[in-house]
Amino acid sequence: MNKKKLGFFVVFVVFFIFLINWLAMEFHWYYFLPWFDIPMHFLGGFWVASLFIFLLPFRDYSFKYVFLILGCVLFVGVLWELFEITLNSITIRVSFDKIDTISDLLFDLLGGFIALLIFHKKK
């Protein structure tokens, strides 16, 4: 996939995530479907990996490149989890849930890994 198509794809995916998240908030899917954050974290990890594949110069799919992209996904995922924990403790007073946080980070990484596999096939 060339750089221009990848750029359009990255923009499309983030707008898709915003749309799905807006619908989920509007119709309370996160409350009625407790598992709904799993595909959202997967999509988020997929998007972050796609964004960094777009931004970082591509040389080859070496271990270093894969580690860098997945490291970026994990870094953004940890920042998001810190944001979620802070927001939840301030607004709705929900206590920290280790298992939820770990599963969210694992699905972020899985989404990033799938993006790497897809774009590896496209290169």
Short mmCIF file of N, CA and C in Angstrom, two decimals:
data_model
loop_
_atom_site.label_atom_id
_atom_site.label_comp_id
_atom_site.label_asym_id
_atom_site.label_seq_id
_atom_site.Cartn_x
_atom_site.Cartn_y
_atom_site.Cartn_z
N MET A 1 0.86 -1.17 0.00
CA MET A 1 0.00 0.00 0.00
C MET A 1 0.91 1.23 0.00
N ASN A 2 0.65 2.15 -0.93
CA ASN A 2 1.50 3.33 -0.99
C ASN A 2 1.17 4.29 0.15
N LYS A 3 2.04 5.26 0.34
CA LYS A 3 1.95 6.19 1.47
C LYS A 3 0.63 6.97 1.47
N LYS A 4 0.19 7.40 0.31
CA LYS A 4 -1.05 8.19 0.21
C LYS A 4 -2.27 7.35 0.61
N LYS A 5 -2.36 6.14 0.10
CA LYS A 5 -3.47 5.25 0.45
C LYS A 5 -3.45 4.92 1.94
N LEU A 6 -2.26 4.69 2.47
CA LEU A 6 -2.13 4.40 3.90
C LEU A 6 -2.59 5.59 4.73
N GLY A 7 -2.25 6.80 4.30
CA GLY A 7 -2.70 8.00 5.00
C GLY A 7 -4.21 8.11 5.01
N PHE A 8 -4.85 7.87 3.87
CA PHE A 8 -6.32 7.89 3.82
C PHE A 8 -6.91 6.80 4.71
N PHE A 9 -6.28 5.64 4.71
CA PHE A 9 -6.75 4.53 5.52
C PHE A 9 -6.68 4.89 7.02
N VAL A 10 -5.58 5.50 7.45
CA VAL A 10 -5.40 5.90 8.85
C VAL A 10 -6.49 6.88 9.25
N VAL A 11 -6.78 7.85 8.39
CA VAL A 11 -7.83 8.84 8.68
C VAL A 11 -9.20 8.16 8.72
N PHE A 12 -9.47 7.26 7.78
CA PHE A 12 -10.74 6.55 7.76
C PHE A 12 -10.95 5.75 9.04
N VAL A 13 -9.92 5.02 9.47
CA VAL A 13 -10.05 4.18 10.67
C VAL A 13 -10.31 5.03 11.90
N VAL A 14 -9.63 6.16 12.05
CA VAL A 14 -9.86 6.98 13.25
C VAL A 14 -11.28 7.56 13.24
N PHE A 15 -11.79 7.97 12.06
CA PHE A 15 -13.17 8.45 12.01
C PHE A 15 -14.16 7.33 12.29
N PHE A 16 -13.85 6.13 11.82
CA PHE A 16 -14.69 4.97 12.11
C PHE A 16 -14.74 4.69 13.62
N ILE A 17 -13.58 4.77 14.27
CA ILE A 17 -13.52 4.56 15.72
C ILE A 17 -14.33 5.64 16.44
N PHE A 18 -14.18 6.90 16.02
CA PHE A 18 -14.96 7.98 16.64
C PHE A 18 -16.46 7.75 16.47
N LEU A 19 -16.88 7.31 15.28
CA LEU A 19 -18.29 7.06 15.03
C LEU A 19 -18.82 5.93 15.92
N ILE A 20 -18.09 4.82 15.97
CA ILE A 20 -18.53 3.69 16.79
C ILE A 20 -18.55 4.09 18.27
N ASN A 21 -17.53 4.84 18.71
CA ASN A 21 -17.49 5.27 20.11
C ASN A 21 -18.64 6.22 20.42
N TRP A 22 -18.94 7.11 19.49
CA TRP A 22 -20.08 8.03 19.69
C TRP A 22 -21.38 7.24 19.82
N LEU A 23 -21.59 6.27 18.93
CA LEU A 23 -22.79 5.43 19.02
C LEU A 23 -22.83 4.65 20.33
N ALA A 24 -21.67 4.13 20.74
CA ALA A 24 -21.60 3.38 22.00
C ALA A 24 -21.94 4.27 23.19
N MET A 25 -21.48 5.50 23.17
CA MET A 25 -21.79 6.42 24.27
C MET A 25 -23.26 6.83 24.22
N GLU A 26 -23.75 7.10 23.03
CA GLU A 26 -25.14 7.54 22.86
C GLU A 26 -26.14 6.46 23.29
N PHE A 27 -25.84 5.21 22.96
CA PHE A 27 -26.77 4.12 23.25
C PHE A 27 -26.33 3.25 24.43
N HIS A 28 -25.33 3.70 25.17
CA HIS A 28 -24.87 3.05 26.40
C HIS A 28 -24.40 1.61 26.18
N TRP A 29 -23.74 1.38 25.05
CA TRP A 29 -23.26 0.03 24.75
C TRP A 29 -22.19 -0.41 25.73
N TYR A 30 -21.37 0.51 26.22
CA TYR A 30 -20.34 0.12 27.18
C TYR A 30 -20.96 -0.39 28.49
N TYR A 31 -22.14 0.11 28.81
CA TYR A 31 -22.83 -0.32 30.03
C TYR A 31 -23.58 -1.63 29.80
N PHE A 32 -24.34 -1.70 28.69
CA PHE A 32 -25.16 -2.88 28.43
C PHE A 32 -24.36 -4.06 27.86
N LEU A 33 -23.25 -3.76 27.21
CA LEU A 33 -22.39 -4.79 26.64
C LEU A 33 -21.00 -4.65 27.24
N PRO A 34 -20.76 -5.22 28.40
CA PRO A 34 -19.49 -5.00 29.11
C PRO A 34 -18.26 -5.40 28.30
N TRP A 35 -18.41 -6.24 27.32
CA TRP A 35 -17.31 -6.71 26.49
C TRP A 35 -17.01 -5.74 25.34
N PHE A 36 -17.83 -4.70 25.18
CA PHE A 36 -17.73 -3.85 24.00
C PHE A 36 -16.40 -3.10 23.92
N ASP A 37 -15.75 -2.89 25.04
CA ASP A 37 -14.46 -2.18 24.98
C ASP A 37 -13.36 -3.05 24.36
N ILE A 38 -13.58 -4.36 24.29
CA ILE A 38 -12.56 -5.24 23.70
C ILE A 38 -12.34 -4.93 22.22
N PRO A 39 -13.40 -4.92 21.37
CA PRO A 39 -13.14 -4.56 19.98
C PRO A 39 -12.67 -3.12 19.81
N MET A 40 -13.07 -2.25 20.73
CA MET A 40 -12.63 -0.86 20.64
C MET A 40 -11.13 -0.74 20.91
N HIS A 41 -10.64 -1.49 21.88
CA HIS A 41 -9.20 -1.49 22.14
C HIS A 41 -8.43 -2.15 20.99
N PHE A 42 -9.00 -3.20 20.44
CA PHE A 42 -8.39 -3.83 19.27
C PHE A 42 -8.26 -2.83 18.13
N LEU A 43 -9.37 -2.12 17.84
CA LEU A 43 -9.34 -1.11 16.78
C LEU A 43 -8.38 0.02 17.10
N GLY A 44 -8.33 0.42 18.37
CA GLY A 44 -7.41 1.47 18.78
C GLY A 44 -5.96 1.06 18.55
N GLY A 45 -5.61 -0.16 18.94
CA GLY A 45 -4.26 -0.66 18.71
C GLY A 45 -3.95 -0.78 17.23
N PHE A 46 -4.94 -1.22 16.46
CA PHE A 46 -4.79 -1.33 15.01
C PHE A 46 -4.52 0.05 14.41
N TRP A 47 -5.29 1.05 14.87
CA TRP A 47 -5.12 2.41 14.36
C TRP A 47 -3.76 2.99 14.74
N VAL A 48 -3.36 2.83 15.99
CA VAL A 48 -2.08 3.39 16.44
C VAL A 48 -0.93 2.76 15.65
N ALA A 49 -0.97 1.45 15.46
CA ALA A 49 0.08 0.79 14.67
C ALA A 49 0.06 1.32 13.24
N SER A 50 -1.12 1.46 12.65
CA SER A 50 -1.22 1.98 11.28
C SER A 50 -0.66 3.39 11.19
N LEU A 51 -0.96 4.20 12.19
CA LEU A 51 -0.45 5.57 12.21
C LEU A 51 1.08 5.58 12.28
N PHE A 52 1.66 4.77 13.14
CA PHE A 52 3.11 4.76 13.27
C PHE A 52 3.79 4.10 12.07
N ILE A 53 3.12 3.14 11.44
CA ILE A 53 3.65 2.59 10.18
C ILE A 53 3.67 3.68 9.13
N PHE A 54 2.64 4.54 9.13
CA PHE A 54 2.58 5.66 8.20
C PHE A 54 3.66 6.70 8.51
N LEU A 55 3.88 6.99 9.80
CA LEU A 55 4.79 8.07 10.20
C LEU A 55 6.27 7.68 10.18
N LEU A 56 6.56 6.46 10.56
CA LEU A 56 7.96 6.04 10.68
C LEU A 56 8.48 5.51 9.35
N PRO A 57 9.73 5.84 9.03
CA PRO A 57 10.27 5.36 7.75
C PRO A 57 10.37 3.83 7.74
N PHE A 58 9.91 3.25 6.65
CA PHE A 58 9.90 1.79 6.52
C PHE A 58 11.21 1.33 5.89
N ARG A 59 11.83 0.38 6.52
CA ARG A 59 13.01 -0.24 5.92
C ARG A 59 12.72 -1.71 5.63
N ASP A 60 12.43 -2.44 6.67
CA ASP A 60 12.05 -3.84 6.51
C ASP A 60 11.34 -4.25 7.80
N TYR A 61 10.74 -5.41 7.75
CA TYR A 61 10.04 -5.90 8.94
C TYR A 61 11.00 -6.66 9.83
N SER A 62 12.03 -5.98 10.27
CA SER A 62 12.98 -6.58 11.20
C SER A 62 12.36 -6.61 12.60
N PHE A 63 13.00 -7.34 13.47
CA PHE A 63 12.53 -7.40 14.86
C PHE A 63 12.50 -6.01 15.47
N LYS A 64 13.50 -5.19 15.15
CA LYS A 64 13.60 -3.84 15.68
C LYS A 64 12.40 -2.99 15.26
N TYR A 65 12.00 -3.08 13.99
CA TYR A 65 10.86 -2.31 13.48
C TYR A 65 9.56 -2.77 14.14
N VAL A 66 9.34 -4.07 14.20
CA VAL A 66 8.14 -4.62 14.84
C VAL A 66 8.09 -4.22 16.31
N PHE A 67 9.22 -4.33 16.99
CA PHE A 67 9.31 -3.96 18.41
C PHE A 67 9.00 -2.47 18.59
N LEU A 68 9.50 -1.63 17.69
CA LEU A 68 9.25 -0.20 17.76
C LEU A 68 7.77 0.12 17.59
N ILE A 69 7.14 -0.47 16.59
CA ILE A 69 5.71 -0.22 16.35
C ILE A 69 4.89 -0.72 17.53
N LEU A 70 5.14 -1.94 17.99
CA LEU A 70 4.38 -2.47 19.12
C LEU A 70 4.68 -1.70 20.40
N GLY A 71 5.89 -1.18 20.54
CA GLY A 71 6.23 -0.33 21.68
C GLY A 71 5.43 0.96 21.66
N CYS A 72 5.25 1.53 20.47
CA CYS A 72 4.42 2.73 20.33
C CYS A 72 2.97 2.43 20.70
N VAL A 73 2.47 1.29 20.24
CA VAL A 73 1.10 0.88 20.57
C VAL A 73 0.95 0.72 22.08
N LEU A 74 1.90 0.05 22.71
CA LEU A 74 1.85 -0.15 24.16
C LEU A 74 1.94 1.17 24.91
N PHE A 75 2.80 2.08 24.46
CA PHE A 75 2.94 3.38 25.10
C PHE A 75 1.63 4.16 25.04
N VAL A 76 1.01 4.22 23.87
CA VAL A 76 -0.27 4.93 23.74
C VAL A 76 -1.34 4.22 24.56
N GLY A 77 -1.33 2.88 24.58
CA GLY A 77 -2.30 2.13 25.38
C GLY A 77 -2.17 2.42 26.86
N VAL A 78 -0.94 2.49 27.36
CA VAL A 78 -0.71 2.80 28.78
C VAL A 78 -1.19 4.21 29.09
N LEU A 79 -0.89 5.16 28.20
CA LEU A 79 -1.38 6.52 28.41
C LEU A 79 -2.91 6.56 28.44
N TRP A 80 -3.53 5.79 27.54
CA TRP A 80 -5.00 5.74 27.52
C TRP A 80 -5.54 5.14 28.81
N GLU A 81 -4.92 4.08 29.28
CA GLU A 81 -5.38 3.45 30.52
C GLU A 81 -5.22 4.40 31.71
N LEU A 82 -4.13 5.14 31.75
CA LEU A 82 -3.96 6.14 32.82
C LEU A 82 -5.05 7.20 32.75
N PHE A 83 -5.38 7.61 31.53
CA PHE A 83 -6.47 8.56 31.33
C PHE A 83 -7.79 7.98 31.83
N GLU A 84 -8.08 6.73 31.44
CA GLU A 84 -9.32 6.06 31.87
C GLU A 84 -9.40 5.93 33.39
N ILE A 85 -8.30 5.51 34.00
CA ILE A 85 -8.28 5.32 35.45
C ILE A 85 -8.50 6.65 36.15
N THR A 86 -7.84 7.69 35.69
CA THR A 86 -8.00 9.01 36.30
C THR A 86 -9.42 9.52 36.13
N LEU A 87 -9.94 9.43 34.92
CA LEU A 87 -11.29 9.90 34.64
C LEU A 87 -12.33 9.13 35.46
N ASN A 88 -12.19 7.81 35.51
CA ASN A 88 -13.14 7.00 36.28
C ASN A 88 -13.08 7.29 37.77
N SER A 89 -11.89 7.52 38.29
CA SER A 89 -11.78 7.79 39.72
C SER A 89 -12.35 9.16 40.08
N ILE A 90 -12.31 10.09 39.15
CA ILE A 90 -12.84 11.43 39.41
C ILE A 90 -14.34 11.50 39.20
N THR A 91 -14.83 10.91 38.11
CA THR A 91 -16.24 11.09 37.74
C THR A 91 -17.17 10.06 38.36
N ILE A 92 -16.93 8.79 38.11
CA ILE A 92 -17.89 7.79 38.56
C ILE A 92 -17.40 6.95 39.72
N ARG A 93 -16.22 7.27 40.19
CA ARG A 93 -15.66 6.62 41.39
C ARG A 93 -15.59 5.10 41.27
N VAL A 94 -15.17 4.63 40.09
CA VAL A 94 -14.97 3.20 39.88
C VAL A 94 -13.55 2.88 40.28
N SER A 95 -13.39 1.81 41.02
CA SER A 95 -12.04 1.44 41.47
C SER A 95 -11.24 0.84 40.31
N PHE A 96 -9.94 0.85 40.46
CA PHE A 96 -9.02 0.32 39.47
C PHE A 96 -9.21 -1.18 39.32
N ASP A 97 -9.31 -1.65 38.09
CA ASP A 97 -9.49 -3.07 37.80
C ASP A 97 -8.28 -3.57 37.00
N LYS A 98 -7.40 -4.31 37.67
CA LYS A 98 -6.16 -4.77 37.03
C LYS A 98 -6.42 -5.67 35.83
N ILE A 99 -7.37 -6.57 35.96
CA ILE A 99 -7.64 -7.53 34.88
C ILE A 99 -8.16 -6.81 33.65
N ASP A 100 -9.04 -5.84 33.84
CA ASP A 100 -9.56 -5.06 32.71
C ASP A 100 -8.43 -4.29 32.03
N THR A 101 -7.57 -3.69 32.81
CA THR A 101 -6.46 -2.92 32.26
C THR A 101 -5.51 -3.81 31.48
N ILE A 102 -5.18 -4.97 32.01
CA ILE A 102 -4.28 -5.90 31.32
C ILE A 102 -4.92 -6.40 30.03
N SER A 103 -6.21 -6.74 30.07
CA SER A 103 -6.87 -7.22 28.85
C SER A 103 -6.96 -6.10 27.82
N ASP A 104 -7.20 -4.86 28.27
CA ASP A 104 -7.23 -3.74 27.33
C ASP A 104 -5.88 -3.59 26.63
N LEU A 105 -4.80 -3.66 27.39
CA LEU A 105 -3.47 -3.53 26.80
C LEU A 105 -3.15 -4.70 25.87
N LEU A 106 -3.58 -5.90 26.23
CA LEU A 106 -3.35 -7.05 25.35
C LEU A 106 -4.11 -6.91 24.04
N PHE A 107 -5.33 -6.38 24.09
CA PHE A 107 -6.08 -6.20 22.85
C PHE A 107 -5.54 -5.03 22.03
N ASP A 108 -4.99 -4.01 22.70
CA ASP A 108 -4.27 -2.95 21.97
C ASP A 108 -3.12 -3.57 21.18
N LEU A 109 -2.33 -4.41 21.86
CA LEU A 109 -1.18 -5.05 21.20
C LEU A 109 -1.60 -6.00 20.10
N LEU A 110 -2.68 -6.74 20.32
CA LEU A 110 -3.18 -7.66 19.29
C LEU A 110 -3.60 -6.88 18.05
N GLY A 111 -4.30 -5.77 18.24
CA GLY A 111 -4.68 -4.93 17.10
C GLY A 111 -3.46 -4.41 16.37
N GLY A 112 -2.44 -4.00 17.11
CA GLY A 112 -1.21 -3.53 16.50
C GLY A 112 -0.49 -4.62 15.74
N PHE A 113 -0.47 -5.81 16.30
CA PHE A 113 0.18 -6.95 15.65
C PHE A 113 -0.54 -7.31 14.34
N ILE A 114 -1.86 -7.30 14.36
CA ILE A 114 -2.64 -7.60 13.15
C ILE A 114 -2.37 -6.54 12.08
N ALA A 115 -2.27 -5.28 12.48
CA ALA A 115 -1.94 -4.22 11.51
C ALA A 115 -0.57 -4.49 10.89
N LEU A 116 0.39 -4.88 11.71
CA LEU A 116 1.71 -5.20 11.17
C LEU A 116 1.64 -6.36 10.17
N LEU A 117 0.86 -7.38 10.50
CA LEU A 117 0.72 -8.52 9.58
C LEU A 117 0.07 -8.09 8.27
N ILE A 118 -0.98 -7.28 8.35
CA ILE A 118 -1.68 -6.84 7.14
C ILE A 118 -0.77 -5.99 6.27
N PHE A 119 -0.07 -5.04 6.88
CA PHE A 119 0.77 -4.16 6.08
C PHE A 119 2.05 -4.86 5.61
N HIS A 120 2.45 -5.90 6.31
CA HIS A 120 3.57 -6.71 5.83
C HIS A 120 3.19 -7.39 4.53
N LYS A 121 1.96 -7.89 4.46
CA LYS A 121 1.48 -8.56 3.25
C LYS A 121 1.36 -7.55 2.10
N LYS A 122 0.99 -6.30 2.43
CA LYS A 122 0.80 -5.27 1.40
C LYS A 122 2.12 -4.76 0.85
N LYS A 123 3.20 -4.82 1.65
CA LYS A 123 4.50 -4.32 1.20
C LYS A 123 5.07 -5.35 0.25
#
